[in-house]
Coordinates of C-alpha atoms in Angstrom, one line a residue:
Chain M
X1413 CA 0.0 0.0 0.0
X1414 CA 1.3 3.4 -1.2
X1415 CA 1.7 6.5 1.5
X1416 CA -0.7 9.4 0.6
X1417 CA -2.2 12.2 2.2
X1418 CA -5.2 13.8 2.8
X1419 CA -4.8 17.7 2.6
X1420 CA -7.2 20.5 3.9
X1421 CA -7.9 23.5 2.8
X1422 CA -6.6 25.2 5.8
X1423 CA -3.4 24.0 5.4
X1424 CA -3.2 20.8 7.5
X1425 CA -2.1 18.0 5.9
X1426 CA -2.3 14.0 7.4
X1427 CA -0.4 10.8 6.1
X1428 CA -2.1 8.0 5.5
X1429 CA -2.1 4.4 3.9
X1430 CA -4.0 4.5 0.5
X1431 CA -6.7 1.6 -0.6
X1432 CA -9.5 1.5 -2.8
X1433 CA -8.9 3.5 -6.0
X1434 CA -5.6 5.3 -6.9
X1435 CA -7.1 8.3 -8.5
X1436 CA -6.7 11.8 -6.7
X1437 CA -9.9 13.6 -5.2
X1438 CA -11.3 16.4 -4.4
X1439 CA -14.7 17.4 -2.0
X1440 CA -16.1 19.1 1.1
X1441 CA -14.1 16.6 3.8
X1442 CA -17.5 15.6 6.5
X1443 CA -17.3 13.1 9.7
X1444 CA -19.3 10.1 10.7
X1445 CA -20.0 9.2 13.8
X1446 CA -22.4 5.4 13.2
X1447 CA -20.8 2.8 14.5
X1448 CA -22.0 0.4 11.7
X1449 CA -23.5 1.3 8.2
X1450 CA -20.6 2.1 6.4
X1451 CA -22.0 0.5 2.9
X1452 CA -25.3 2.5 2.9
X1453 CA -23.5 5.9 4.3
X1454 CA -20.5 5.8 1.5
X1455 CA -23.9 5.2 -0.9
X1456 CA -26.4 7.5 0.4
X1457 CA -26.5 10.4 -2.0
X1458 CA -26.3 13.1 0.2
X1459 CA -23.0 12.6 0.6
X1460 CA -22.5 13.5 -3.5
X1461 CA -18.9 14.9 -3.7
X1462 CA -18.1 14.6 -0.2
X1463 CA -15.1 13.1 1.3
X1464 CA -16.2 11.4 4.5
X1465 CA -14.2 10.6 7.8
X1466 CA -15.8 7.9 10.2
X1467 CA -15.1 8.3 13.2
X1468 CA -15.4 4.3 14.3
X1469 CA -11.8 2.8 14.2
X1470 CA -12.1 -0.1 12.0
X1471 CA -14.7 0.0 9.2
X1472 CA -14.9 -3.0 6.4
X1473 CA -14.8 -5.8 8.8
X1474 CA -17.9 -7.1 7.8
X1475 CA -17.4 -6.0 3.7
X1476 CA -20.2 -5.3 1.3
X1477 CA -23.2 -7.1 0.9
X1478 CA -25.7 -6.9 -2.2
X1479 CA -28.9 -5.9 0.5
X1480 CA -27.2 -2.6 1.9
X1481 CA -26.8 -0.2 -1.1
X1482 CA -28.5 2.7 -1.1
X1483 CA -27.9 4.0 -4.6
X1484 CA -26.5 2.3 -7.7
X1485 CA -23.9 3.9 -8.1
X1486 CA -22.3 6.0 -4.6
X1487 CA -21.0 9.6 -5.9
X1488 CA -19.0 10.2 -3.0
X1489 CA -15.1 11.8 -3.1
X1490 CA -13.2 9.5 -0.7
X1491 CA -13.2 7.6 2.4
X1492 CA -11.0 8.1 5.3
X1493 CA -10.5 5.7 7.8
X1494 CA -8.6 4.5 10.9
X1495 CA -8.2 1.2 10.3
X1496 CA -9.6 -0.6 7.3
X1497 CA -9.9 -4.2 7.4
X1498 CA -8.2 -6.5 5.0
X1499 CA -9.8 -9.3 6.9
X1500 CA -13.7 -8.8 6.6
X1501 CA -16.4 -12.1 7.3
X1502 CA -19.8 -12.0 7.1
X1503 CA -22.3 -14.8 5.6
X1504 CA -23.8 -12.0 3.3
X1505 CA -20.4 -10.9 2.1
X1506 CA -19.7 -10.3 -1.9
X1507 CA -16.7 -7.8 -1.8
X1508 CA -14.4 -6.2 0.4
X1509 CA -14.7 -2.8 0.9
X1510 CA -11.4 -2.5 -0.4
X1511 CA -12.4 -4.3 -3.9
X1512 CA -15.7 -2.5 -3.7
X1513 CA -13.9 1.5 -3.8
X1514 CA -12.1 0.0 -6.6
X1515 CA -14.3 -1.0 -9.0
X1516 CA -15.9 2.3 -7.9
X1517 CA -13.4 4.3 -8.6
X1518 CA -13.5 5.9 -4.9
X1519 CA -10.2 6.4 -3.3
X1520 CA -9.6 5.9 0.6
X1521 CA -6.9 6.8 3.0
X1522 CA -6.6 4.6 5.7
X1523 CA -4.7 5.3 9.4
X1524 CA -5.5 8.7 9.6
X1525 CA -5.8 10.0 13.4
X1526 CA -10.0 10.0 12.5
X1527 CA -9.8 11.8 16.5
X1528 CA -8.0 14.5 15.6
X1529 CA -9.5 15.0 12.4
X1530 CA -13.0 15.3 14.3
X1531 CA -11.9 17.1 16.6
X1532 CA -10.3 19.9 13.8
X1533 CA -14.1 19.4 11.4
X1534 CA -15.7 20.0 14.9
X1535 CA -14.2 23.3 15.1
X1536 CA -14.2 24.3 11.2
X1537 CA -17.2 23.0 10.4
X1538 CA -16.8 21.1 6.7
X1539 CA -14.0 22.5 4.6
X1540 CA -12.5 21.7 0.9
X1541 CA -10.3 18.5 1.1
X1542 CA -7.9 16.5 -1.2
X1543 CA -6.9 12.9 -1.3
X1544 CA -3.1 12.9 -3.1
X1545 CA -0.4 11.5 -3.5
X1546 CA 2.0 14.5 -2.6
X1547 CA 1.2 17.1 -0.2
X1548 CA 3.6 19.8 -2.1
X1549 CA 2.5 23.4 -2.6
X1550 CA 1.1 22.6 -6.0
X1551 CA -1.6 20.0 -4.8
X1552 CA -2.3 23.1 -2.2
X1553 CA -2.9 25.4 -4.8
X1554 CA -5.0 23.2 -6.6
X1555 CA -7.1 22.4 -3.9
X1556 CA -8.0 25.7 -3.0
X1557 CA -8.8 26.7 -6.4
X1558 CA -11.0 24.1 -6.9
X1559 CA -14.6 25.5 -6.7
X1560 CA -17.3 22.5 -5.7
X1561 CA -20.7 22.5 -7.9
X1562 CA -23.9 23.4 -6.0
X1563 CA -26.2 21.8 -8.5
X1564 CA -25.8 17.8 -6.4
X1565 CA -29.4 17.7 -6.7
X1566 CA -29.6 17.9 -10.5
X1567 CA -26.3 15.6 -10.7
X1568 CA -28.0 12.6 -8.7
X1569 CA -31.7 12.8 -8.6
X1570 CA -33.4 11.1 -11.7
X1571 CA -33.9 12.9 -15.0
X1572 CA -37.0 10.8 -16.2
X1573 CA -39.8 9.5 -14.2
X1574 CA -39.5 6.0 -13.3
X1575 CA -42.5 3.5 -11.8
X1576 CA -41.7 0.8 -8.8
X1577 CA -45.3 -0.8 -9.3
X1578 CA -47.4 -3.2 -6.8
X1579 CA -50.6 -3.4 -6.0
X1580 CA -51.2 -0.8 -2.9
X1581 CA -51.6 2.8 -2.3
X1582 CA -50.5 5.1 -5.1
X1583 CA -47.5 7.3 -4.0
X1584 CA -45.3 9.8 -5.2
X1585 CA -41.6 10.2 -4.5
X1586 CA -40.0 13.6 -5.8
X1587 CA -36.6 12.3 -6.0
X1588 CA -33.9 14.9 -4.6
X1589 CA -31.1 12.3 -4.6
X1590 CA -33.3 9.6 -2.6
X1591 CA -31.5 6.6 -0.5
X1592 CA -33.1 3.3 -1.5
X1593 CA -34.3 2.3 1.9
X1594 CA -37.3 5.1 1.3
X1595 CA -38.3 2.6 -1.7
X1596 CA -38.1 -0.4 0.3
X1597 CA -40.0 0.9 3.1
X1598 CA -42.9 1.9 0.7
X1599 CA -42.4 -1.5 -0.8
X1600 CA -42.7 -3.2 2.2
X1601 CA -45.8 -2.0 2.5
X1602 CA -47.0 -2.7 -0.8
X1603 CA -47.5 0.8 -1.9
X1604 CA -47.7 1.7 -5.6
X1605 CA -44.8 3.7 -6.5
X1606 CA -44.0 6.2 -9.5
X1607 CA -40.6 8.5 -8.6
X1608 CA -40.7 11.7 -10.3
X1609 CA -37.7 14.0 -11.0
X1610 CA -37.4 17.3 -8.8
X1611 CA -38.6 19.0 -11.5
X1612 CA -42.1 18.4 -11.7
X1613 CA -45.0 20.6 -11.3
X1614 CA -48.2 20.1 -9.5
X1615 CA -49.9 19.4 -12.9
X1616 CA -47.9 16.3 -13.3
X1617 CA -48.3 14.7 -10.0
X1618 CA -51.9 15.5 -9.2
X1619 CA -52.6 14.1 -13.0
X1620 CA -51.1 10.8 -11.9
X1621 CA -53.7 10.6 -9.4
X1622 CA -51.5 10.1 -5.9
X1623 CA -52.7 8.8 -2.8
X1624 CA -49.9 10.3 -1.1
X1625 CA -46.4 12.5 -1.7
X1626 CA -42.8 11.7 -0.7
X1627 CA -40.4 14.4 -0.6
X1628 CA -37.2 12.2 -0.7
X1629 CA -33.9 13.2 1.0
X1630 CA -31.2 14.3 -0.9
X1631 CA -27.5 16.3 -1.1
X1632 CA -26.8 19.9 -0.5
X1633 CA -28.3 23.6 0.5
X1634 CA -31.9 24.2 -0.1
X1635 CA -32.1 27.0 -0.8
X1636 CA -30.0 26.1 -4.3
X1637 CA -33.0 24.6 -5.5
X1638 CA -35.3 26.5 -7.8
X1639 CA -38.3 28.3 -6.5
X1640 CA -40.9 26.0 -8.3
X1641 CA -40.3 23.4 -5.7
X1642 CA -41.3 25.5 -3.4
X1643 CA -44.5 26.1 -5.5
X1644 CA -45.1 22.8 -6.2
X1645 CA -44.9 21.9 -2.4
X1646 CA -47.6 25.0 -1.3
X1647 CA -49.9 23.5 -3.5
X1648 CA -49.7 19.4 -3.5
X1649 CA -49.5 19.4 0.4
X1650 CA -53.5 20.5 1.2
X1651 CA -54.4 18.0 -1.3
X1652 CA -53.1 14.7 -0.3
X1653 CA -51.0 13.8 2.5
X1654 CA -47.3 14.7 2.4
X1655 CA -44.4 13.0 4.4
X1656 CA -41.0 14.9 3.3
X1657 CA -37.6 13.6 4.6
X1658 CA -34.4 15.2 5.1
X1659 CA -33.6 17.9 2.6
X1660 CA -37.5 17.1 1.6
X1661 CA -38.0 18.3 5.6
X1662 CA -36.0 21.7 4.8
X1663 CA -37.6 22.3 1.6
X1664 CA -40.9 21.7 3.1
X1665 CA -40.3 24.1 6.0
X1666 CA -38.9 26.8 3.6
X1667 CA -42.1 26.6 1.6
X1668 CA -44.2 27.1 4.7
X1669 CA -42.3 30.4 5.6
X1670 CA -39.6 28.6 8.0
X1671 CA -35.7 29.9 7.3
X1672 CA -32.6 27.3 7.0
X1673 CA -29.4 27.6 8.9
X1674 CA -26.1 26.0 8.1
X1675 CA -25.5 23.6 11.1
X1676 CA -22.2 23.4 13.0
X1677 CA -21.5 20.7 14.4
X1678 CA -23.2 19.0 11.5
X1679 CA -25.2 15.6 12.4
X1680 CA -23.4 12.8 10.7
X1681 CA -24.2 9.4 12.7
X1682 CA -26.4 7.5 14.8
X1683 CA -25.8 8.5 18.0
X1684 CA -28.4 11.5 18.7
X1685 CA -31.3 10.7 21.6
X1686 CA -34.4 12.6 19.4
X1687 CA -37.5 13.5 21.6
X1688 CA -41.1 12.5 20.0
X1689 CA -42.9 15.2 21.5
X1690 CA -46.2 14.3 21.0
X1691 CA -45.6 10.8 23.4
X1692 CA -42.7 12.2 25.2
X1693 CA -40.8 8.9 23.6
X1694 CA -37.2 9.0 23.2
X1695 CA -36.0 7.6 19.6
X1696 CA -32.5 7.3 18.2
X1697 CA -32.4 7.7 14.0
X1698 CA -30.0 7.9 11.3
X1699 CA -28.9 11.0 10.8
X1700 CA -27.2 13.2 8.0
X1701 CA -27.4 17.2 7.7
X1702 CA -25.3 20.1 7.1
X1703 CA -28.8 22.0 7.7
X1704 CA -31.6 22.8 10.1
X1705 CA -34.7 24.7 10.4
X1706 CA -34.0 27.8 12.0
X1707 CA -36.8 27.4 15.3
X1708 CA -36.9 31.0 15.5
X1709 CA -38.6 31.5 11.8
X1710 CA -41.4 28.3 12.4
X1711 CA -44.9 29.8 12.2
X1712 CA -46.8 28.5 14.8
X1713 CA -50.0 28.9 13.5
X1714 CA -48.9 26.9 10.8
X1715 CA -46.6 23.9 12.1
X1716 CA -46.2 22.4 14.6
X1717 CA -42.7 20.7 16.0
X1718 CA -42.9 17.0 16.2
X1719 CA -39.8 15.8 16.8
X1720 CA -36.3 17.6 18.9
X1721 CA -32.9 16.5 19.2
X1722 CA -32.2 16.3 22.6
X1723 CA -28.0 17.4 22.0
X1724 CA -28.7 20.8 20.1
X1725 CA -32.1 21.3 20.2
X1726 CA -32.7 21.6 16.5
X1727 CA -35.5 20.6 15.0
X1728 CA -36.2 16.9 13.9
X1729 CA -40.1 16.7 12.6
X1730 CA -42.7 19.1 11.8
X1731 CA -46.4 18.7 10.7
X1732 CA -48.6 21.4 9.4
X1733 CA -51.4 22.0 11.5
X1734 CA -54.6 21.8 9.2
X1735 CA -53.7 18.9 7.0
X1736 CA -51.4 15.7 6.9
X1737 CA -48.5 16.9 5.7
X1738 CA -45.5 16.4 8.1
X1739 CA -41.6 15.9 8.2
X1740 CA -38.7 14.5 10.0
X1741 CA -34.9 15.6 9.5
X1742 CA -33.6 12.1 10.0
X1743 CA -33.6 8.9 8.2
X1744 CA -36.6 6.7 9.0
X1745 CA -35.7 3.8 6.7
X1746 CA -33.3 2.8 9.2
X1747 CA -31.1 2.2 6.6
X1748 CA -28.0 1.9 8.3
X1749 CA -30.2 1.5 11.7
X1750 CA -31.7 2.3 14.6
X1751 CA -34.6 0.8 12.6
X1752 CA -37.0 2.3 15.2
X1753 CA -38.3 4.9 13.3
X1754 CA -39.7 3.0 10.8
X1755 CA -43.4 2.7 12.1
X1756 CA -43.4 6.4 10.6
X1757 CA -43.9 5.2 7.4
X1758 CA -46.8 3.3 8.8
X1759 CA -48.0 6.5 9.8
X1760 CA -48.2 8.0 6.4
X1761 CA -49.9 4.8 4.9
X1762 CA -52.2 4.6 8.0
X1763 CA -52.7 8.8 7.2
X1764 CA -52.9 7.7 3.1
X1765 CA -55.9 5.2 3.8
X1766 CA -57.4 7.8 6.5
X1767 CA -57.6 10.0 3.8
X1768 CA -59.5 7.8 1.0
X1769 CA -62.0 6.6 3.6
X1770 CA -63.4 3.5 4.8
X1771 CA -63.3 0.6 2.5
X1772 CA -66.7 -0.6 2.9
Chain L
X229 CA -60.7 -18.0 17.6
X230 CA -58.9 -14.8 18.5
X231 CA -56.4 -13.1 16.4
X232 CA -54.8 -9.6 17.4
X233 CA -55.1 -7.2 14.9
X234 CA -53.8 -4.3 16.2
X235 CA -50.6 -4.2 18.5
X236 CA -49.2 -1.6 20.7
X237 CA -47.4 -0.2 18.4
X238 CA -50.1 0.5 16.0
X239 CA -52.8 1.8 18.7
X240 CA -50.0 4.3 19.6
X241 CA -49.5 5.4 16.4
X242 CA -53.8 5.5 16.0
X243 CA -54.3 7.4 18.9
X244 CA -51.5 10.3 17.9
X245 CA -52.9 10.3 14.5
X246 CA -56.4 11.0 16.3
X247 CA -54.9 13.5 18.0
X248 CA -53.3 15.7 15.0
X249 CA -57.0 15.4 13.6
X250 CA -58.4 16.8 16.2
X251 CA -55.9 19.7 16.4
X252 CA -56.5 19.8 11.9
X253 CA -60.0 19.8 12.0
X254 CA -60.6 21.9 15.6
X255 CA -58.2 24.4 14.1
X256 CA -56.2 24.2 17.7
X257 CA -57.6 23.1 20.6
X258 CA -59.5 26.6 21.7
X259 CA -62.4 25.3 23.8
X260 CA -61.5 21.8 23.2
X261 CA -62.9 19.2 25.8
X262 CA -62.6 15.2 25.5
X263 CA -65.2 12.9 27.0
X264 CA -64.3 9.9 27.6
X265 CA -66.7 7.0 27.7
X266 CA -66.4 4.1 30.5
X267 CA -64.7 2.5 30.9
X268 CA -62.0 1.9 27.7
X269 CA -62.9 5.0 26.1
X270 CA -61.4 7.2 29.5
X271 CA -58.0 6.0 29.2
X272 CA -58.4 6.4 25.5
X273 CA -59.6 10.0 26.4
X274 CA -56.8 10.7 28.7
X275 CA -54.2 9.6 26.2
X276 CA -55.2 11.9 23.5
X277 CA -55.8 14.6 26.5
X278 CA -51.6 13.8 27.5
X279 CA -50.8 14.2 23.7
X280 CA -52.6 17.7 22.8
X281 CA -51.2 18.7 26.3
X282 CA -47.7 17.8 24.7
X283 CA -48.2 19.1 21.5
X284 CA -50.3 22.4 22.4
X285 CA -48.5 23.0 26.3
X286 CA -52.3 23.9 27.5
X287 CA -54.7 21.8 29.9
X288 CA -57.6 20.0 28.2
X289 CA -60.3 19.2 30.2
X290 CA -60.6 15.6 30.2
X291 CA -64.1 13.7 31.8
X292 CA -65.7 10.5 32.3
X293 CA -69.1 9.9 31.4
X294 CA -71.3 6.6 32.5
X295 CA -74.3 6.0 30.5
X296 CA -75.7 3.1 32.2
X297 CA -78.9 5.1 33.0
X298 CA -79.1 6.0 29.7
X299 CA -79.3 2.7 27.6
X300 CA -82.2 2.1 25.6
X301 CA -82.0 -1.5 26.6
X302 CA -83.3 -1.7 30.0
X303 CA -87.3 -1.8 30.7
X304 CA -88.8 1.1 30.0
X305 CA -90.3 1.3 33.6
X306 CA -87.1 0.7 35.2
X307 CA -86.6 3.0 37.9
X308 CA -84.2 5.1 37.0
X309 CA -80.9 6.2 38.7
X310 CA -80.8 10.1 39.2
X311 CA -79.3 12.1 36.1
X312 CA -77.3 13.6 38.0
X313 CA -74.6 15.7 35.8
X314 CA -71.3 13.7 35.8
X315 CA -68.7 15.8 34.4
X316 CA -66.6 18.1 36.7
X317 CA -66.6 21.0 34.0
X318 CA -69.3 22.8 32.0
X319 CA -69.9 21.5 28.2
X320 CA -71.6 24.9 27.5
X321 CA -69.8 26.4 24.5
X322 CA -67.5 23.9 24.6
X323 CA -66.4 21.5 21.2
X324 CA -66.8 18.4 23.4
X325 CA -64.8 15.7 21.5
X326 CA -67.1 12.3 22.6
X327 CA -64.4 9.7 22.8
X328 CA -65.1 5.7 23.1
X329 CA -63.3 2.1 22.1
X330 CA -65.3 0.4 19.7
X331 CA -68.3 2.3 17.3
X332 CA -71.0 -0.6 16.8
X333 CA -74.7 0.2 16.2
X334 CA -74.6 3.2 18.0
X335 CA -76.2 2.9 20.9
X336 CA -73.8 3.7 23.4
X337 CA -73.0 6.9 21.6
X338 CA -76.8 7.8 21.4
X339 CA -77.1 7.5 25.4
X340 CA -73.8 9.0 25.6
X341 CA -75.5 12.1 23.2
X342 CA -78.4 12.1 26.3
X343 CA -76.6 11.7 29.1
X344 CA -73.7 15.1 27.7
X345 CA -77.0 17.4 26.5
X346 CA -77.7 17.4 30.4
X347 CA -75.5 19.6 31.2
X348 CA -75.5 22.3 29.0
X349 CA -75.6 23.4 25.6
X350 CA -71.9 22.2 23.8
X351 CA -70.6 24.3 20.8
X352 CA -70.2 21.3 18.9
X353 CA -70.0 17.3 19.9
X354 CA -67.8 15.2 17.6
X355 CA -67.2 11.7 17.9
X356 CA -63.6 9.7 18.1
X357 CA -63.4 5.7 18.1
X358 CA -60.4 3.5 18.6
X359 CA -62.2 1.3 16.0
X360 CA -65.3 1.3 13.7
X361 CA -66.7 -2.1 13.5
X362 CA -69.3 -1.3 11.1
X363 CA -73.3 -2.6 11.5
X364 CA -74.5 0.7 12.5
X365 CA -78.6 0.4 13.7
X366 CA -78.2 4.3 14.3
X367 CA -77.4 7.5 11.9
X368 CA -74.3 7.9 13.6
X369 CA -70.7 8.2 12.3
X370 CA -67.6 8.8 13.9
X371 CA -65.3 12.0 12.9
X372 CA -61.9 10.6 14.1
X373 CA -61.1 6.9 13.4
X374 CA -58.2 4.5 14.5
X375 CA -59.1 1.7 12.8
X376 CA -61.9 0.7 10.7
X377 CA -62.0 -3.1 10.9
X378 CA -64.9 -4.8 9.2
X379 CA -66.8 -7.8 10.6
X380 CA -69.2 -10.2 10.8
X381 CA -72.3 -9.6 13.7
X382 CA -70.8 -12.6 15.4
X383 CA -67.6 -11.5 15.6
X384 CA -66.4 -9.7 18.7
X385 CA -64.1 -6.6 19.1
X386 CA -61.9 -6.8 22.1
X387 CA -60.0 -3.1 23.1
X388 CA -57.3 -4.0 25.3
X389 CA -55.5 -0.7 27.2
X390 CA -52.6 -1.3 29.8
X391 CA -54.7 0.1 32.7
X392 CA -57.8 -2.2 32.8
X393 CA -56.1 -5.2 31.1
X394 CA -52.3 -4.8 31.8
X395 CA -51.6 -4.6 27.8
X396 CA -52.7 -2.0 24.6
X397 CA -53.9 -4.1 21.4
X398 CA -57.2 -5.1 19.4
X399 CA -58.1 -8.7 19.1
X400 CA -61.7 -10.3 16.7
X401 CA -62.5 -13.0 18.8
X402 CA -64.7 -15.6 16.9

């Protein structure tokens, strides 16, 4: 294995081990802190042209297994690890995470003091970041004038519409970037699924007739996103019930009047007690943003806060107050767990079939 | 023959979708009351009552009502217990939210109807059920619904809650 570094765009540089693909990167460097889920983190979309830095010590022990990917193809920058293990059982197993990066063509930098890079990321907040192979004043320069794209939603979200049929309720994902486990959920509850691109209006989803709307997750800043989304959201979410999820939550917030703020510490993990307020339950979820709703902008007579992080105090759910529409911040796919939030989703189809009436 | 149909994880999830209903279609809780019939539908009644508290950080006035004297099953020249008024609030002006286990034929909820008129004149009375069972003898209909299950006459509906029967489910017992 070939020495290589990881360089910041402060300055800092750290020597590491390289593994997975050779090829020389360049993103906004984040941290996780999940203990396990490494396959559906490095292949969730919101982490499109991001370097990320787990936190865990040793991540591949367990490899990659065809039930945990979250996209087809994973769009992130690099991974950065403590330890990454050559030596990685599990019955499921297909590839190492190792072979995996490869045939990705993600590069990784393994025994990198991940403690003292937290620690830094804690302070800076996310910053520019290179994988190379010489940390000379050149790969400096080019690192800090590489300017990062702020159109991830338009580079990984689907361009054409695209059905995931079965026999249930009829629902409508808006893909921003969406992880997979928002698919399986819906299929594991036999609802009848078309995904539309961000793009589309009101028109075309009310024409296909929905029981319900998705908002998916996805990578990025709201507010980079066109207005019409925002449009589109004002006027689908009195008709049939909404459920939006991560950037879906922020966009549905901004189009009820709510502001975003940049979040620092960001949430990157697993590890976050979240208070239901509405049973007083705690939950633990999945999480991964860079944003929150600002509390001070919510308009009370419109939403209503359903859900708090109990280590910051940001905001987790919301749910408009005159129709079922409503929102978390985390993952509830529980994919990578705590699978405890799941039972939302049977929320939204229990709120879908509320909506249609009795059967009889 | 007894099958569960409903666990504790889906009455919870029921009863806070109730809740958000009530908040939807009350526009808030302004004047809100629950009524809770006995002896399931109390606890059912204090449970939403703890959740709007949550959500809205304001008391709702939460009662009991027993309709025994108020059946239309029992003889007609039954003495009858006193009518005295039950509730330790006033209805008058109030949206009194009528809230029970099971909605049948609608019989209960009609001598519920009798026995809340006497004490006042409510805003407005609506009507919340756990579960809607279907075979309705009444014209009554329920505006907030956990769980419409449909049945057969011989089937029965059993409400479990943790406080009477030490666990929270729905079982049809055939």
């Amino acid at each position: 294995m070939a020495d290589r570094y990881l360089i910041l765009e402060d300055g800092s540089a750290y020597l590491g081990e390289g593994f997975g693909s050779p090829a020389v990167s360049t993103g906004e460097i984040v941290f996780n802190t999940s203990m396990t889920g490494y396959q559906e983190i490095i292949t969730n979309q919101i982490y499109h042209n991001q370097i990320i830095a787990f936190t865990q010590p040793t991540i591949g022990s367990y490899g990659i297994n065809h039930d945990s990917y979250e996209s087809i193809l994973p769009t992130v920058k690099g991974v950065v690890v403590r330890d990454v293990a050559s030596i990685s059982t599990n019955r499921q197993r297909r590839w190492s995470l190792d072979q995996y990066l490869k045939q990705q063509n993600i590069p990784g930098i393994s025994h990198i003091d991940t403690r003292h890079l937290a620690k830094q990321l804690r302070a800076s907040g996310p910053m520019k970041a290179s994988i190379v192979d010489v940390a000379d004043a050149h790969a400096f320069d080019q690192l800090g004038a590489t300017v990062l794209t702020n159109q991830q939603v338009a580079a990984v979200a689907t361009p054409k519409p695209f059905p995931n049929p079965d026999t249930g309720l009829n629902v409508i994902v808006i893909d921003f970037g969406l992880k997979h486990g928002i698919l399986r959920e819906l299929s594991k509850r036999s609802c009848n699924v078309t995904v539309l691109p961000y793009t589309a209006t009101t028109e075309e989803i009310i024409n296909l007739d929905p029981d319900g709307v998705v908002l998916s997750t996805g990578p990025g800043k709201p507010q980079d996103l066109p207005d019409s989304v925002l449009t589109m959201i004002q006027n689908i979410q009195n008709r049939v019930p909404l459920f939006a999820i991560g950037l879906g939550h922020e966009l549905f917030a901004m189009a009820n009047g709510a502001q975003i703020m940049k979040l620092s510490p960001e949430h990157h993990g697993a590890n976050h007690p979240i208070r239901e307020v509405i049973t007083n339950q705690i939950i633990y979820a999945s999480q991964g943003q860079g944003y929150a709703v600002n509390p001070d902008t919510i308009d009370r007579n419109k939403l209503i806060t359903t859900f708090v992080d109990l280590i910051d105090g940001t905001i987790q759910g919301l749910r408009y107050r005159d129709f079922p529409a409503f929102s978390v911040q985390f993952f509830p796919d529980g994919a990578p767990g705590p699978t405890e939030t799941r039972d939302i989703f049977d929320e939204f189809v229990e709120s879908m079939q509320q909506a249609r009436g009795p059967v009889w | 023959m007894r099958k569960e149909v409903v666990d504790s994880m889906a009455m919870k999830r029921a009863l806070t979708r109730i809740t958000y209903e009530i908040i939807e279609q009350n526009k808030g809780i302004h004047d809100v009351a629950l009524v809770g019939i006995k002896t399931r539908g109390v606890y059912i009644a204090q449970r939403i009552g703890e959740r709007l508290q949550q959500l809205e950080t304001a008391t709702i006035p939460v009662g009991e009502l027993d309709i025994t004297a108020f059946r239309d099953d029992q003889p007609v020249n039954a003495v009858q217990a006193p009518m005295a008024y039950q509730l330790d609030f006033d209805v008058a002006g109030k949206r009194v939210i009528l809230v029970d286990d099971v909605l049948f034929t609608g019989r209960t909820i009609r001598a519920a109807l009798d026995a809340l008129m006497g004490g006042g004149r409510p805003q407005s009375i609506s009507l919340a059920v756990l579960v809607d069972r279907g075979h309705r003898e009444l014209p009554i209909r329920a505006d907030f619904i956990g769980k419409n299950i449909p049945t057969a006459l011989q089937e029965t509906i059993k409400v479990s809650v943790t406080e009477v029967d030490g666990h929270d489910g729905i079982e049809i017992i055939n």
